[in-house]
Coordinates of C-alpha atoms and ligand atoms in Angstrom, one line a residue:
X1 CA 0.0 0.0 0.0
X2 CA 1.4 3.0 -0.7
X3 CA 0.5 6.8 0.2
X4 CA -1.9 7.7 -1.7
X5 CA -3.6 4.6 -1.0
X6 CA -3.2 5.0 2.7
X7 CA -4.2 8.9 2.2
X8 CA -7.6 7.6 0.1
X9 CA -8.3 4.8 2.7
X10 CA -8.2 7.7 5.5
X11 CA -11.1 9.6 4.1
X12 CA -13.3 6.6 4.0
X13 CA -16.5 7.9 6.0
X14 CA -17.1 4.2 7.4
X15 CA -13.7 4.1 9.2
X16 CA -14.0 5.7 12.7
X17 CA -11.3 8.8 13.1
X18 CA -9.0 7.3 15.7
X19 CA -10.7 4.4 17.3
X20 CA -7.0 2.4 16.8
X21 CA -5.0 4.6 19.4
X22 CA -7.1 3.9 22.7
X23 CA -8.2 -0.2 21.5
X24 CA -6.5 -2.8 23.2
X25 CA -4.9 -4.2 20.2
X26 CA -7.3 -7.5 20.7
X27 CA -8.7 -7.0 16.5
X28 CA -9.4 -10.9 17.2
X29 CA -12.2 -9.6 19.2
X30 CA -13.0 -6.6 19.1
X31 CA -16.8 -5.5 17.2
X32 CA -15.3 -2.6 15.3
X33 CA -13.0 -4.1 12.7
X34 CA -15.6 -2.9 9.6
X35 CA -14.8 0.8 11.0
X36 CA -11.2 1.0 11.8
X37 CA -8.7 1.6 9.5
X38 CA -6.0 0.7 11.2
X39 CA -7.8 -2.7 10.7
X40 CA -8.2 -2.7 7.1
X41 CA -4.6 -1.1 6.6
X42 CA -3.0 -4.8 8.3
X43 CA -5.6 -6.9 6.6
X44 CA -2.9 -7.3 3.5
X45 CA -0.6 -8.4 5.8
X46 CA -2.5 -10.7 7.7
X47 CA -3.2 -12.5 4.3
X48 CA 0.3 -12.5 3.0
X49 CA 2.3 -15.0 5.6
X50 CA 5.4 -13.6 4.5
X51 CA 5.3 -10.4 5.6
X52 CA 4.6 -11.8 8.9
X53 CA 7.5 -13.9 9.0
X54 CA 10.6 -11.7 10.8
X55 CA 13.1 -13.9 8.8
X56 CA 11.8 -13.1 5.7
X57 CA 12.9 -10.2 3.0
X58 CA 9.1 -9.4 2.4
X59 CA 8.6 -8.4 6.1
X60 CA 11.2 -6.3 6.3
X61 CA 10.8 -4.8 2.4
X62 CA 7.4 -3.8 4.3
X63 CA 8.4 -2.4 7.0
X64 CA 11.1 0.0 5.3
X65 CA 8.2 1.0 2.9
X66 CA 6.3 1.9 6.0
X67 CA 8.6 3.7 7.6
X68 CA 8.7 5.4 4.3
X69 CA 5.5 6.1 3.9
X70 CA 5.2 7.4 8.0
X71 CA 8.1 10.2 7.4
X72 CA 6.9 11.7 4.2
X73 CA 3.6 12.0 6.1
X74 CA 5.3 13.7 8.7
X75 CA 6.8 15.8 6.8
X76 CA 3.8 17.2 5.5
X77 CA 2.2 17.6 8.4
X78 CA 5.0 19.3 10.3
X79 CA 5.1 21.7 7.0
X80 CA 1.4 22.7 7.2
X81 CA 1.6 23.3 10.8
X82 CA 4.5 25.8 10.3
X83 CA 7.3 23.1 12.1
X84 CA 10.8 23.3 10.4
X85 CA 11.9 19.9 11.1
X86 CA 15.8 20.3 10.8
X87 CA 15.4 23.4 12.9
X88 CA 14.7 20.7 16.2
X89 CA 17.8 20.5 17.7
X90 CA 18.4 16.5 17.9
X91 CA 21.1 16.1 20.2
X92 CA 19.2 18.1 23.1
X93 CA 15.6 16.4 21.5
X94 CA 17.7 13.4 22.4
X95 CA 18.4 14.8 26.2
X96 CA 15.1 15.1 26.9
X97 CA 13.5 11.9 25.8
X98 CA 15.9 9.9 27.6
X99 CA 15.5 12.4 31.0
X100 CA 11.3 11.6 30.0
X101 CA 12.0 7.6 29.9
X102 CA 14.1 7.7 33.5
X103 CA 11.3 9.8 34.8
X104 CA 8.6 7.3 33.7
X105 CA 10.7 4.0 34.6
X106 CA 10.7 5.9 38.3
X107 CA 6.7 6.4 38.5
X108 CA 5.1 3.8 41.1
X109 CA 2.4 2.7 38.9
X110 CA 5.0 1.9 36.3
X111 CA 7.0 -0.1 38.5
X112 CA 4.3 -1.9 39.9
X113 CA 2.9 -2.8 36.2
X114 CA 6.1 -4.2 35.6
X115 CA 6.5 -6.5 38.4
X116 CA 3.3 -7.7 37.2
X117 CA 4.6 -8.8 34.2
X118 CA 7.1 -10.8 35.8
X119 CA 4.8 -12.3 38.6
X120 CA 2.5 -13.7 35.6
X121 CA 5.6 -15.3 33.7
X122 CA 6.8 -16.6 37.3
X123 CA 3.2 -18.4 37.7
X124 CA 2.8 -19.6 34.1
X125 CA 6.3 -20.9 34.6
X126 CA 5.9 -22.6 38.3
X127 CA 2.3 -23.9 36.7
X128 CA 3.1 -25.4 33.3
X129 CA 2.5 -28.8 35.3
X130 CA -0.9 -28.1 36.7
X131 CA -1.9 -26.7 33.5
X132 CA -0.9 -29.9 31.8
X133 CA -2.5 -32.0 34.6
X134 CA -6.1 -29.8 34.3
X135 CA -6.0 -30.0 30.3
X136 CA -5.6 -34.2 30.9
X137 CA -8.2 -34.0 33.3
X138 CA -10.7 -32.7 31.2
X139 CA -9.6 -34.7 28.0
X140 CA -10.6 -37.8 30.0
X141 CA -13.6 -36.3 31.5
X142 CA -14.8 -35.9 27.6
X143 CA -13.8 -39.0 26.5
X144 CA -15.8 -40.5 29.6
X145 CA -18.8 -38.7 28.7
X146 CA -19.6 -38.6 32.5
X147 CA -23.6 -37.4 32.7
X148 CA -23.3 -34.1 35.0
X149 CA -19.5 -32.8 33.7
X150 CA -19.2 -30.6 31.1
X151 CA -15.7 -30.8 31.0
X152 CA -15.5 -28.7 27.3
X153 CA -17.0 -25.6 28.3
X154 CA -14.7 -25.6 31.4
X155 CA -12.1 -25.9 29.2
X156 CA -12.9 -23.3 26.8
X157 CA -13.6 -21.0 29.6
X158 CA -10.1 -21.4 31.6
X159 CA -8.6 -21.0 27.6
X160 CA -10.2 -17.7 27.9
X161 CA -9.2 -16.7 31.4
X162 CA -5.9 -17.5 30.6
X163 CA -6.0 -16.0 26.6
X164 CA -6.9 -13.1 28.8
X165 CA -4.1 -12.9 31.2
X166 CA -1.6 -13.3 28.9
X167 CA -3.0 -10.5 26.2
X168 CA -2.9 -7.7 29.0
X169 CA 0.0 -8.8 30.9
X170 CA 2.6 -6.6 29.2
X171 CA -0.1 -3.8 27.5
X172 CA -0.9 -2.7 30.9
X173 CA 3.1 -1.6 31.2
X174 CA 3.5 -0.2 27.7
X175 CA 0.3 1.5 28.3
X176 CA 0.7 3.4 31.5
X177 CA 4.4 4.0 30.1
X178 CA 3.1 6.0 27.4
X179 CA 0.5 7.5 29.8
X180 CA 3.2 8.4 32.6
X181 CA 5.1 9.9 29.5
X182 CA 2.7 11.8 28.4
X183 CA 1.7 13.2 31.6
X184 CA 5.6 14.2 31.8
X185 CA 5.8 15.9 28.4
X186 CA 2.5 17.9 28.8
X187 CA 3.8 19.7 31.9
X188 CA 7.2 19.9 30.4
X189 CA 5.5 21.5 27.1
X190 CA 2.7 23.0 28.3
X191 CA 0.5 21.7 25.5
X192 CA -3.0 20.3 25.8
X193 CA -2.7 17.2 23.6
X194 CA -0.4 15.0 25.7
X195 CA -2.4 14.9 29.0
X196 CA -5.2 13.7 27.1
X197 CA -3.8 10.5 25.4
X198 CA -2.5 10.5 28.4
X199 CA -5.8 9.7 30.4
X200 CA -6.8 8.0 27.0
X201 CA -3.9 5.8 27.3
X202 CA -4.4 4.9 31.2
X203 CA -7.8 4.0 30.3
X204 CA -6.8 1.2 28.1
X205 CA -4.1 0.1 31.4
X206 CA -7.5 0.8 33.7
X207 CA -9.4 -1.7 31.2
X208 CA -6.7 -4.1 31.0
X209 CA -6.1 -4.5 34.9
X210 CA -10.2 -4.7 35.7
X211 CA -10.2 -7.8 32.8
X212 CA -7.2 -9.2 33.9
X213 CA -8.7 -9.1 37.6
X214 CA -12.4 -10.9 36.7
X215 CA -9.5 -13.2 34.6
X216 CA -8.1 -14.4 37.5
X217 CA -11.0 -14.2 39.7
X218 CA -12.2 -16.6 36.9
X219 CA -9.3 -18.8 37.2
X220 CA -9.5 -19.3 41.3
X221 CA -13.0 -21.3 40.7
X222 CA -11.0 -24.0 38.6
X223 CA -8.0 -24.1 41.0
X224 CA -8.7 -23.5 44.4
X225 CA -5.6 -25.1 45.2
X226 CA -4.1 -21.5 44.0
X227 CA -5.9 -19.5 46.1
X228 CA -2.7 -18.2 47.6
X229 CA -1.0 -17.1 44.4
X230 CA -4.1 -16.0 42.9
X231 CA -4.9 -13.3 46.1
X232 CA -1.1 -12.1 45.6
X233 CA -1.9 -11.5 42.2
X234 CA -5.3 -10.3 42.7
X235 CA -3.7 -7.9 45.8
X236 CA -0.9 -6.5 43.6
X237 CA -3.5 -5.6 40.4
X238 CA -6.2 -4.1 42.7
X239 CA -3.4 -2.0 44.6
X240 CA -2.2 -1.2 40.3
X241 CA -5.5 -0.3 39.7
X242 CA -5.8 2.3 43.0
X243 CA -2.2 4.0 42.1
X244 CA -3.3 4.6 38.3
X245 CA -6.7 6.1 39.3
X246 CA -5.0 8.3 41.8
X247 CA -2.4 9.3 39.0
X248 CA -4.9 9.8 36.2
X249 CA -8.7 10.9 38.1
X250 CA -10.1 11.7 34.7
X251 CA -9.0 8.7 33.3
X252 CA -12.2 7.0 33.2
X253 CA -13.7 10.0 31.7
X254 CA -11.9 10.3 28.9
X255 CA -14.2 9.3 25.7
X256 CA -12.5 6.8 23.2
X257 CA -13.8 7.1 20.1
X258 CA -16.1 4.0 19.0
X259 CA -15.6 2.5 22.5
X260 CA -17.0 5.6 24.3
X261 CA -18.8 7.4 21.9
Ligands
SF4_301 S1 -10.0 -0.7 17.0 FE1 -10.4 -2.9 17.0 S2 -9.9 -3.6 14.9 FE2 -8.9 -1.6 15.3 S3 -6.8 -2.0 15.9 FE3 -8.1 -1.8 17.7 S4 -8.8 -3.8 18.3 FE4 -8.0 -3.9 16.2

């Protein structure tokens, strides 16, 4: 696809202006796939296997072209708006993104998302056994036909617990990253913009945590025997959940288009 394509496809009335940057990524699931471009722009790729595969030529042809295609864009934006591009002083531009990243790295709700992350791999990891043992348990309980089990839809439902876990587990960090970042850079710039992706942003994180909480609050009725771990986990997202609100109070307030509105 090149730009003219792209620049055609974005003044297609069905396509919803924006719905892509406050989603959750989850296309697989989500209702609004007919009205988001972003959607229709990775369709292609989706059918062409080999710009999917990171080994291959094709996938990285693509990705130059889109890169490409993204700076020319930019260009022209930062020329209608007035911006002189090679007047931005790199080397201090440089400076400040990295003093941004440190800043956001340090924010408690950051930190916490991150352990997170790590506490989910450490219980997939110390659970791989259990996991195989419960997926057994229910083959045989199929096979058996036992009158009163229904051992498939318990199945398909822990599948979705765990599906569920494991989609939000790291989007919850990058998320409240670019939220904590954008919180930085609109009181560092004074602009408007940036503190509302950022609330737009920690919204998708808000989302994420309260799904990932009812995931695991799902999983704790088919293993019991985790109680323990699960209420750590459950502790640590609820506690997530309380620092992000506190950081971003209009978070929930903030309209994402399609979702919201
Ligand atoms: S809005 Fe829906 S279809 Fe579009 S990128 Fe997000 S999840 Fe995928």
């Amino acid at each position: 696809m090149d730009k003219e394509q792209i620049e055609k496809l974005a003044k297609d009335p069905r396509f919803i202006p924006g719905i892509y940057n406050y989603c959750d990524r989850w296309c697989e699931r989500c209702a609004f796939t007919s009205q988001c471009m972003n959607y229709a722009l990775s369709e292609d790729e989706i059918d062409n296997p080999q710009t999917q595969d990171i080994t291959n030529k094709a996938f990285w042809d693509q990705l130059h072209d889109i890169f490409k295609i993204t700076f020319e864009m930019l260009e022209e934006s930062a020329k209608e708006m007035g911006i002189d591009l090679d007047a931005i002083d790199s080397e201090e531009f440089a400076k400040q993104q990295e003093q941004i990243r440190k800043t956001v790295k340090r924010q408690p709700f950051t930190r916490a998302a991150l352990a997170y992350t790590k506490m989910v791999d450490a219980w997939f990891k110390s659970n791989k056994d259990l996991l195989e043992e419960k997926g057994n348990e229910l083959c045989s309980l199929a096979e058996a036909e036992i009158p009163g089990t229904r051992p498939v839809k318990e199945a398909l439902r822990i599948q979705d617990c765990l599906e569920i876990v494991r989609w939000y587990q790291n989007q919850i960090y990058v998320k409240l990253c670019r939220a904590a970042s954008g919180m930085i850079r609109g009181e560092l710039e004074n602009n408007e913009y940036s503190p509302q992706d950022a609330n737009g942003s920690a919204k998708v994180a808000i989302i994420g945590i309260e799904h990932s909480i009812a995931a695991w609050g799902g999983l704790l009725n088919h293993f019991p025997q985790q109680e323990g771990s699960f209420l750590d986990l459950l502790v640590h997202l609820n506690r997530l959940l309380r620092q992000v609100e506190a950081a971003f109070p209009d978070a929930r307030a903030f309209t994402r288009p399609g979702f919201d509105a």
